[in-house]
Amino acid sequence: MNPIKKSLQAFGAAALVMGSAMVVTAPAVAQDVSLSDILRRVQQDAQQMSAEDQRRLQEFRQDAATQEQKMQQARADLNAAEARGRQLSAEFDENERQLSQLSAELETQAGDFGELLGQFRTAAGETMPIIRESLSNYEYSGRAEKLAEVSEARSLPTREDLDALPDAMLKEMIAQSEVKTFTADVAGAGSEGEVVNTELMRVGIFTAATTDNARFVEVITDGTDEPYLRVLKAQPGGDFQSAMSKLINADEGDVVITPVDPTKGDLFAVQGEMPGLGERIAQGGIVGAVILVLLAIGAAFAIFKIVTLFLMGSSMRKTAKTRQAGTGNPLARVFEAYETNKHQDLESLELKLDEQILRETPKIERFNDIVKVLAAVAPLLGLLGTVIGMIITFTAITNFGAGDPKLMAGGISVALMTTVLGLVAAIPLLLLHAVAASLARGNQQILDEQAAGLVAERAESNTGTA
């Protein structure tokens, strides 16, 4: 607290005491002593504050002098730094001038060699990414880095630098004709998809696969500073892996047909992502499943009918030769009707035979109409699936727009696959129905021919008797 303020508070307290003392009737001597003491204390506080103020003023003046000295030193340093900067700038400009002069002299002295050197560096820069992304680079390493160093260098190349480009190209040409194994780190080669150092079979610079399970690998360059090998996420069909397995297990001197991907894995990746037969069928949805069920039912009826008609026809042809009456086949039952009614008049006998033939006809034609109906319904269901798929497609377009084709792929798949399944079901059912109908007509014709022959024989015998 301020000493003056403290003195004033003490003085006020003393005055209050004095006032109350006057009320109480205090002695005059005590009053004089208290006021003198207060006055003395106020004077002491005033002297103390004056001394404190003088001390602080002296410190401030000393600090101001110190700051002025520091400011002068800083200005001197700044002037020295500016002078040093001007000197360095002048030296830099002089060095740039000398460098330009020396570069011009170098170009003049180099002549055609300078142009040749520029073309060499351009060729090295263009060859470097090809070597960097090649499968052979994981066996002959260091070539891409050397070519990058040569293409970016500003100094004259050494003999070693000049040999780097043809050496890299020669190794790449040799690698194109090689079929050999090598080891490299491959992402996704482990059981849990981790990076594993594994043995690979390389076919030129185009195709490579792991030797343990014939899984194809590709070079990944997008989104990475350094290319690396990775197992294809979707492996191509079994024929490709089977051919690669034969190459891996082949002995020296064996001739093996091997798949080659000139895109270094891109085509195999596309082939692996293509849906198989089961996935294609699943794209047809419920309508496609119904079509396949109808195909199975119709094919079962048609095959059953073809087999029974074929066996029936063979039996009837044998009966036509022997003319043995019985119940084993339709023609035997026609002969049985003839034997039963052969003593009746010609018109009644003919009616009896026609009745028996009419009785046998439904047995011969049974199930043919079912196959025919199923063959007609299958493409109609395919058309229904097409309409459903288009509705799904237009709904996706309405909700999400036409910017992303994948959103429409589901509806288009339903539309196309149901159409395909409808045709796949209709075509064989129609063919099977045609075969069954042909066999049925053949058996029916045998019955008609034999019945007509019996009637003709009976008419001839009546004419001879008359």
PDB file of C-alpha atoms in Angstrom, residues 122-247:
ATOM      1  CA  THR A 122      16.447 -37.355 -72.950  1.00  0.00           C
ATOM      2  CA  ALA A 123      16.689 -41.025 -73.887  1.00  0.00           C
ATOM      3  CA  ALA A 124      17.779 -41.901 -70.353  1.00  0.00           C
ATOM      4  CA  GLY A 125      14.851 -39.947 -68.903  1.00  0.00           C
ATOM      5  CA  GLU A 126      12.368 -41.695 -71.218  1.00  0.00           C
ATOM      6  CA  THR A 127      13.821 -45.142 -70.575  1.00  0.00           C
ATOM      7  CA  MET A 128      13.948 -44.764 -66.796  1.00  0.00           C
ATOM      8  CA  PRO A 129      10.168 -45.151 -66.087  1.00  0.00           C
ATOM      9  CA  ILE A 130       9.966 -48.160 -68.419  1.00  0.00           C
ATOM     10  CA  ILE A 131      12.797 -49.884 -66.576  1.00  0.00           C
ATOM     11  CA  ARG A 132      11.357 -48.767 -63.215  1.00  0.00           C
ATOM     12  CA  GLU A 133       7.982 -50.445 -63.893  1.00  0.00           C
ATOM     13  CA  SER A 134       9.405 -53.602 -65.473  1.00  0.00           C
ATOM     14  CA  LEU A 135       9.180 -57.010 -63.823  1.00  0.00           C
ATOM     15  CA  SER A 136      12.857 -57.527 -64.557  1.00  0.00           C
ATOM     16  CA  ASN A 137      13.742 -54.502 -62.393  1.00  0.00           C
ATOM     17  CA  TYR A 138      13.137 -56.613 -59.288  1.00  0.00           C
ATOM     18  CA  GLU A 139      15.857 -58.984 -60.450  1.00  0.00           C
ATOM     19  CA  TYR A 140      18.265 -56.497 -62.076  1.00  0.00           C
ATOM     20  CA  SER A 141      17.937 -53.676 -59.551  1.00  0.00           C
ATOM     21  CA  GLY A 142      19.673 -50.295 -59.583  1.00  0.00           C
ATOM     22  CA  ARG A 143      19.199 -49.550 -63.288  1.00  0.00           C
ATOM     23  CA  ALA A 144      16.337 -47.071 -62.889  1.00  0.00           C
ATOM     24  CA  GLU A 145      18.158 -45.113 -60.180  1.00  0.00           C
ATOM     25  CA  LYS A 146      21.288 -44.843 -62.329  1.00  0.00           C
ATOM     26  CA  LEU A 147      19.323 -43.626 -65.346  1.00  0.00           C
ATOM     27  CA  ALA A 148      17.519 -41.056 -63.193  1.00  0.00           C
ATOM     28  CA  GLU A 149      20.874 -39.791 -61.940  1.00  0.00           C
ATOM     29  CA  VAL A 150      22.247 -39.543 -65.474  1.00  0.00           C
ATOM     30  CA  SER A 151      19.185 -37.761 -66.862  1.00  0.00           C
ATOM     31  CA  GLU A 152      19.184 -35.136 -64.099  1.00  0.00           C
ATOM     32  CA  ALA A 153      22.948 -34.509 -63.921  1.00  0.00           C
ATOM     33  CA  ARG A 154      24.274 -31.106 -65.073  1.00  0.00           C
ATOM     34  CA  SER A 155      27.895 -32.127 -65.334  1.00  0.00           C
ATOM     35  CA  LEU A 156      29.491 -34.003 -68.194  1.00  0.00           C
ATOM     36  CA  PRO A 157      28.806 -37.745 -67.949  1.00  0.00           C
ATOM     37  CA  THR A 158      31.582 -40.194 -67.274  1.00  0.00           C
ATOM     38  CA  ARG A 159      32.207 -43.370 -69.247  1.00  0.00           C
ATOM     39  CA  GLU A 160      30.278 -45.267 -66.585  1.00  0.00           C
ATOM     40  CA  ASP A 161      27.333 -42.919 -67.017  1.00  0.00           C
ATOM     41  CA  LEU A 162      27.397 -43.327 -70.782  1.00  0.00           C
ATOM     42  CA  ASP A 163      27.421 -47.112 -70.427  1.00  0.00           C
ATOM     43  CA  ALA A 164      24.425 -47.080 -68.058  1.00  0.00           C
ATOM     44  CA  LEU A 165      21.795 -46.556 -70.775  1.00  0.00           C
ATOM     45  CA  PRO A 166      22.865 -49.270 -73.248  1.00  0.00           C
ATOM     46  CA  ASP A 167      23.560 -51.643 -70.361  1.00  0.00           C
ATOM     47  CA  ALA A 168      20.055 -51.137 -68.966  1.00  0.00           C
ATOM     48  CA  MET A 169      18.453 -51.546 -72.385  1.00  0.00           C
ATOM     49  CA  LEU A 170      20.478 -54.668 -73.147  1.00  0.00           C
ATOM     50  CA  LYS A 171      19.470 -56.285 -69.856  1.00  0.00           C
ATOM     51  CA  GLU A 172      15.848 -55.422 -70.576  1.00  0.00           C
ATOM     52  CA  MET A 173      16.063 -57.017 -74.032  1.00  0.00           C
ATOM     53  CA  ILE A 174      17.599 -60.151 -72.547  1.00  0.00           C
ATOM     54  CA  ALA A 175      14.928 -60.238 -69.834  1.00  0.00           C
ATOM     55  CA  GLN A 176      12.197 -60.212 -72.495  1.00  0.00           C
ATOM     56  CA  SER A 177      13.355 -63.603 -73.739  1.00  0.00           C
ATOM     57  CA  GLU A 178      13.910 -65.185 -70.326  1.00  0.00           C
ATOM     58  CA  VAL A 179      11.691 -67.650 -68.517  1.00  0.00           C
ATOM     59  CA  LYS A 180      13.176 -68.024 -65.064  1.00  0.00           C
ATOM     60  CA  THR A 181      12.526 -67.824 -61.345  1.00  0.00           C
ATOM     61  CA  PHE A 182      13.621 -65.128 -58.925  1.00  0.00           C
ATOM     62  CA  THR A 183      12.726 -63.976 -55.425  1.00  0.00           C
ATOM     63  CA  ALA A 184      11.166 -60.649 -54.476  1.00  0.00           C
ATOM     64  CA  ASP A 185       8.948 -59.033 -51.860  1.00  0.00           C
ATOM     65  CA  VAL A 186       5.316 -59.438 -52.910  1.00  0.00           C
ATOM     66  CA  ALA A 187       2.390 -57.726 -51.185  1.00  0.00           C
ATOM     67  CA  GLY A 188      -0.537 -60.031 -50.485  1.00  0.00           C
ATOM     68  CA  ALA A 189       1.501 -63.203 -50.891  1.00  0.00           C
ATOM     69  CA  GLY A 190       1.130 -64.183 -47.237  1.00  0.00           C
ATOM     70  CA  SER A 191      -1.762 -66.095 -45.719  1.00  0.00           C
ATOM     71  CA  GLU A 192      -3.142 -62.869 -44.244  1.00  0.00           C
ATOM     72  CA  GLY A 193      -2.237 -60.586 -47.139  1.00  0.00           C
ATOM     73  CA  GLU A 194       1.068 -59.365 -45.736  1.00  0.00           C
ATOM     74  CA  VAL A 195       4.272 -58.690 -47.686  1.00  0.00           C
ATOM     75  CA  VAL A 196       6.325 -61.879 -48.067  1.00  0.00           C
ATOM     76  CA  ASN A 197       9.579 -62.562 -49.843  1.00  0.00           C
ATOM     77  CA  THR A 198       8.556 -65.329 -52.208  1.00  0.00           C
ATOM     78  CA  GLU A 199       9.769 -67.097 -55.322  1.00  0.00           C
ATOM     79  CA  LEU A 200       8.274 -66.015 -58.634  1.00  0.00           C
ATOM     80  CA  MET A 201       8.226 -67.475 -62.134  1.00  0.00           C
ATOM     81  CA  ARG A 202       8.779 -64.752 -64.718  1.00  0.00           C
ATOM     82  CA  VAL A 203       7.832 -65.031 -68.392  1.00  0.00           C
ATOM     83  CA  GLY A 204       9.801 -62.297 -70.121  1.00  0.00           C
ATOM     84  CA  ILE A 205       8.896 -58.909 -68.701  1.00  0.00           C
ATOM     85  CA  PHE A 206       5.166 -59.471 -69.142  1.00  0.00           C
ATOM     86  CA  THR A 207       3.935 -62.155 -66.757  1.00  0.00           C
ATOM     87  CA  ALA A 208       4.956 -63.338 -63.306  1.00  0.00           C
ATOM     88  CA  ALA A 209       3.323 -65.707 -60.823  1.00  0.00           C
ATOM     89  CA  THR A 210       4.163 -67.247 -57.478  1.00  0.00           C
ATOM     90  CA  THR A 211       5.667 -70.714 -57.780  1.00  0.00           C
ATOM     91  CA  ASP A 212       3.804 -72.184 -54.793  1.00  0.00           C
ATOM     92  CA  ASN A 213       0.209 -71.622 -55.962  1.00  0.00           C
ATOM     93  CA  ALA A 214       0.521 -69.999 -59.428  1.00  0.00           C
ATOM     94  CA  ARG A 215      -1.040 -66.689 -58.395  1.00  0.00           C
ATOM     95  CA  PHE A 216      -0.328 -63.899 -60.853  1.00  0.00           C
ATOM     96  CA  VAL A 217       1.292 -60.660 -59.669  1.00  0.00           C
ATOM     97  CA  GLU A 218       1.334 -57.124 -61.039  1.00  0.00           C
ATOM     98  CA  VAL A 219       3.503 -54.018 -60.673  1.00  0.00           C
ATOM     99  CA  ILE A 220       1.749 -51.250 -58.711  1.00  0.00           C
ATOM    100  CA  THR A 221       2.851 -47.715 -59.640  1.00  0.00           C
ATOM    101  CA  ASP A 222      -0.178 -45.511 -58.888  1.00  0.00           C
ATOM    102  CA  GLY A 223      -0.299 -43.731 -55.549  1.00  0.00           C
ATOM    103  CA  THR A 224       3.169 -44.836 -54.460  1.00  0.00           C
ATOM    104  CA  ASP A 225       6.634 -43.305 -54.570  1.00  0.00           C
ATOM    105  CA  GLU A 226       8.292 -46.642 -55.289  1.00  0.00           C
ATOM    106  CA  PRO A 227       6.690 -49.369 -57.457  1.00  0.00           C
ATOM    107  CA  TYR A 228       6.101 -52.715 -55.781  1.00  0.00           C
ATOM    108  CA  LEU A 229       4.781 -56.184 -56.635  1.00  0.00           C
ATOM    109  CA  ARG A 230       1.323 -57.241 -55.494  1.00  0.00           C
ATOM    110  CA  VAL A 231      -0.725 -60.395 -55.991  1.00  0.00           C
ATOM    111  CA  LEU A 232      -3.739 -59.752 -58.202  1.00  0.00           C
ATOM    112  CA  LYS A 233      -6.807 -59.288 -56.029  1.00  0.00           C
ATOM    113  CA  ALA A 234      -8.968 -61.091 -58.584  1.00  0.00           C
ATOM    114  CA  GLN A 235      -7.113 -63.930 -60.265  1.00  0.00           C
ATOM    115  CA  PRO A 236      -8.018 -64.837 -63.883  1.00  0.00           C
ATOM    116  CA  GLY A 237      -9.850 -68.015 -64.815  1.00  0.00           C
ATOM    117  CA  GLY A 238      -8.684 -71.508 -64.041  1.00  0.00           C
ATOM    118  CA  ASP A 239      -7.319 -72.052 -67.543  1.00  0.00           C
ATOM    119  CA  PHE A 240      -4.728 -69.321 -67.055  1.00  0.00           C
ATOM    120  CA  GLN A 241      -3.631 -70.589 -63.646  1.00  0.00           C
ATOM    121  CA  SER A 242      -3.571 -74.168 -64.945  1.00  0.00           C
ATOM    122  CA  ALA A 243      -1.319 -73.176 -67.854  1.00  0.00           C
ATOM    123  CA  MET A 244       0.969 -71.258 -65.488  1.00  0.00           C
ATOM    124  CA  SER A 245       1.127 -74.245 -63.129  1.00  0.00           C
ATOM    125  CA  LYS A 246       2.205 -76.451 -66.036  1.00  0.00           C
ATOM    126  CA  LEU A 247       5.007 -74.014 -66.820  1.00  0.00           C
TER     127      LEU A 247
END
